Coordinates of C-alpha atoms in Angstrom, one line a residue:
M378 CA -43.6 -30.7 -123.4
P379 CA -46.1 -29.6 -120.6
Q380 CA -46.2 -26.2 -119.8
H381 CA -44.9 -26.7 -116.2
A382 CA -41.8 -28.5 -117.5
A383 CA -41.2 -26.1 -120.1
S384 CA -41.5 -23.2 -117.3
N385 CA -39.0 -25.3 -115.1
L386 CA -36.4 -25.6 -118.0
T387 CA -36.8 -22.0 -118.5
Y388 CA -35.8 -21.2 -115.0
R389 CA -32.9 -23.3 -115.0
E390 CA -31.5 -21.7 -118.1
E391 CA -32.0 -18.5 -116.7
G392 CA -30.2 -19.6 -113.5
R393 CA -27.4 -20.9 -115.6
R394 CA -27.2 -17.6 -117.6
L395 CA -27.0 -15.6 -114.1
E396 CA -24.2 -17.7 -112.6
E397 CA -22.2 -17.6 -115.8
E398 CA -22.5 -13.7 -115.7
L399 CA -21.6 -13.5 -112.3
Q400 CA -18.8 -15.7 -112.9
W401 CA -17.4 -13.2 -115.7
I402 CA -18.1 -10.2 -113.1
R403 CA -16.2 -11.3 -110.6
A404 CA -13.5 -12.3 -112.8
V405 CA -13.3 -8.7 -114.2
K406 CA -13.3 -7.6 -110.4
A407 CA -10.4 -9.7 -109.6
G408 CA -8.5 -8.2 -112.3
H409 CA -9.2 -10.0 -115.5
P410 CA -10.6 -7.3 -117.6
E411 CA -10.8 -9.6 -120.9
A412 CA -13.8 -11.4 -119.2
Y413 CA -15.7 -8.1 -119.6
K414 CA -16.0 -8.8 -123.3
F415 CA -18.5 -11.6 -122.8
L416 CA -20.8 -9.4 -121.2
V417 CA -20.3 -6.8 -124.0
Q418 CA -21.1 -9.5 -126.5
R419 CA -24.5 -10.7 -124.6
Y420 CA -26.0 -7.1 -124.1
Q421 CA -24.3 -4.9 -126.9
S422 CA -27.5 -5.5 -129.3
M423 CA -29.9 -4.8 -126.3
V424 CA -28.0 -1.7 -125.4
Y425 CA -27.6 -0.5 -128.9
H426 CA -31.6 -0.8 -129.5
V427 CA -32.1 1.1 -126.3
C428 CA -30.2 4.0 -127.5
L429 CA -31.6 4.1 -130.8
K430 CA -35.2 4.0 -129.6
M431 CA -34.4 7.0 -127.2
T432 CA -32.2 8.9 -129.8
A433 CA -33.6 8.0 -133.1
D434 CA -30.3 8.3 -134.5
S435 CA -28.1 5.4 -135.4
V436 CA -24.6 7.3 -135.3
S437 CA -25.7 8.7 -131.6
A438 CA -26.8 5.4 -130.5
K439 CA -23.5 3.3 -131.5
D440 CA -21.4 6.3 -129.9
L441 CA -23.8 6.2 -126.8
S442 CA -23.3 2.3 -126.5
Q443 CA -19.9 2.7 -126.3
D444 CA -19.8 5.2 -123.6
I445 CA -22.4 3.0 -121.8
F446 CA -20.2 -0.2 -121.7
L447 CA -17.1 2.2 -120.6
K448 CA -19.1 3.6 -117.9
A449 CA -20.4 0.2 -117.0
Y450 CA -16.9 -1.2 -116.7
S451 CA -15.7 1.9 -114.5
A452 CA -18.6 1.3 -112.4
L453 CA -18.3 -2.6 -112.2
P454 CA -16.6 -2.6 -108.7
A455 CA -19.6 -1.0 -107.4
F456 CA -22.1 -3.6 -108.5
R457 CA -23.5 -5.4 -105.5
E458 CA -25.1 -8.3 -107.2
E459 CA -28.4 -7.3 -105.6
S460 CA -30.3 -7.1 -109.1
S461 CA -29.3 -8.7 -112.4
F462 CA -26.6 -7.4 -114.5
S463 CA -28.8 -6.7 -117.3
T464 CA -31.2 -4.4 -115.2
W465 CA -28.4 -2.5 -113.7
L466 CA -26.7 -2.0 -117.3
Y467 CA -30.2 -1.1 -118.6
Q468 CA -30.5 1.7 -116.0
I469 CA -27.0 2.9 -116.9
A470 CA -28.0 3.0 -120.6
V471 CA -31.4 4.9 -119.8
R472 CA -29.6 7.6 -117.8
K473 CA -27.1 8.0 -120.2
C474 CA -29.5 8.5 -123.0
L475 CA -31.5 10.8 -121.0
D476 CA -28.6 12.9 -120.4
W477 CA -27.9 12.9 -124.3
K478 CA -31.6 14.0 -124.8
R479 CA -31.2 16.9 -122.5
A480 CA -28.1 18.1 -123.6
H481 CA -29.3 17.8 -127.4
Q482 CA -32.5 19.7 -126.6
R483 CA -30.4 22.4 -125.2
E484 CA -28.1 22.7 -128.2
Q485 CA -31.3 22.8 -130.5
A486 CA -32.8 25.5 -128.3
R487 CA -29.5 27.5 -128.5
R488 CA -29.3 27.2 -132.2
T489 CA -32.7 28.2 -132.7
M490 CA -32.9 31.2 -130.4
G491 CA -32.0 33.8 -132.7
E492 CA -34.0 32.4 -135.6
V493 CA -37.5 32.2 -134.4
N494 CA -39.6 35.5 -134.9
E495 CA -42.3 37.1 -132.6
N496 CA -45.2 34.7 -133.9
D497 CA -43.0 31.6 -133.4
W498 CA -43.2 31.8 -129.6
V499 CA -46.7 30.7 -129.4
T500 CA -45.7 27.2 -130.6
A501 CA -41.6 27.2 -130.3
E502 CA -40.2 24.9 -127.8
T503 CA -39.0 27.7 -125.5
P504 CA -36.1 27.2 -122.9
E505 CA -38.9 27.5 -120.3
K506 CA -40.9 24.7 -121.9
I507 CA -37.6 22.5 -122.0
V508 CA -37.0 23.3 -118.3
L509 CA -40.2 22.2 -117.3
S510 CA -40.2 19.0 -119.5
E511 CA -36.7 18.2 -117.8
E512 CA -38.2 18.8 -114.5
T513 CA -41.0 16.5 -115.3
N514 CA -38.9 13.7 -116.8
S515 CA -36.5 13.9 -113.6
R516 CA -39.2 13.5 -111.3
I517 CA -40.8 10.6 -113.5
R518 CA -37.0 8.9 -113.3
Q519 CA -36.8 9.5 -109.4
I520 CA -40.1 7.7 -108.8
V521 CA -39.5 4.8 -111.2
D522 CA -36.2 4.3 -109.3
E523 CA -37.9 4.2 -105.8
L524 CA -40.3 1.5 -107.2
Q525 CA -39.7 -2.1 -105.8
E526 CA -39.1 -5.2 -108.0
P527 CA -40.8 -6.5 -110.2
Y528 CA -42.9 -3.1 -110.9
K529 CA -39.4 -1.1 -111.7
S530 CA -38.3 -3.5 -114.3
A531 CA -41.6 -3.8 -116.0
V532 CA -41.9 -0.1 -116.3
Q533 CA -38.5 0.2 -117.7
M534 CA -38.8 -2.3 -120.3
Y535 CA -42.4 -1.3 -121.2
Y536 CA -42.0 2.6 -121.3
F537 CA -38.1 3.3 -121.9
E538 CA -37.1 0.2 -123.9
Q539 CA -40.6 0.1 -125.7
C540 CA -40.9 -4.2 -125.2
S541 CA -44.2 -5.4 -125.7
Y542 CA -45.8 -7.4 -123.0
Q543 CA -44.7 -10.6 -124.8
E544 CA -41.2 -9.5 -125.1
I545 CA -41.0 -8.6 -121.3
A546 CA -42.7 -11.9 -120.5
K547 CA -40.1 -13.9 -122.5
R548 CA -37.1 -12.0 -121.2
R549 CA -38.3 -12.6 -117.6
G550 CA -39.8 -16.0 -117.7
I551 CA -43.4 -14.9 -116.9
T552 CA -46.8 -14.5 -118.4
A553 CA -48.0 -11.5 -120.6
K554 CA -51.0 -11.4 -118.1
T555 CA -48.5 -11.0 -115.2
V556 CA -46.6 -8.1 -117.1
E557 CA -50.0 -6.6 -117.5
S558 CA -50.8 -6.7 -113.9
Q559 CA -47.6 -5.5 -112.6
L560 CA -47.9 -2.6 -115.1
Y561 CA -51.3 -1.7 -113.9
R562 CA -50.0 -1.8 -110.2
A563 CA -46.7 0.2 -111.1
R564 CA -49.2 3.2 -112.4
Q565 CA -51.3 3.1 -109.4
M566 CA -48.3 3.4 -107.1
M567 CA -46.8 6.5 -109.5
R568 CA -50.3 8.2 -109.5
Q569 CA -50.1 8.0 -105.5
K570 CA -46.6 9.8 -105.8
G571 CA -48.4 12.5 -108.0
E572 CA -46.9 11.4 -111.5
E573 CA -48.5 9.2 -114.3
L574 CA -47.0 7.4 -117.2
R575 CA -48.8 7.6 -120.4

């Protein structure tokens, strides 16, 4: 099959998939909550893997996945269909995981405060360091949220979801070279705002 024909087929399939999702979303909004199960089935693997990569804990990842779908369900009336459902759900998942990580870090710091000795303060993850790290992460998240598409999605998939260029390209129906260019441009825009992704 010629490359352009395969590309057109991919776009048509993506269009059908998005239209199907919109029908499910509108059904839920119209008072048919059972339609939500189709969205859960389609994205439960993606959400779980995002949680697993950000928590490195399978139990926490499962718990967070459930919380994320509950959060998305309650927020669905506010979904304005201006982006894809997957992008919207992904943003909820990342924020939920970052909240979990902050709470986890604070709990670890609280538990170890009384256990470190004077020499440990040189290398320990002190509350001051944790606060500074949280402030930096919060600033980076804010800048990423301010990026225009397609740069925002590229950054989220690559840095937060740990997808390869090839995975991003396949999911978005573009080439890996285009993904590379979008990430390069996104880094430039972030540097202009005073933050840099490493």
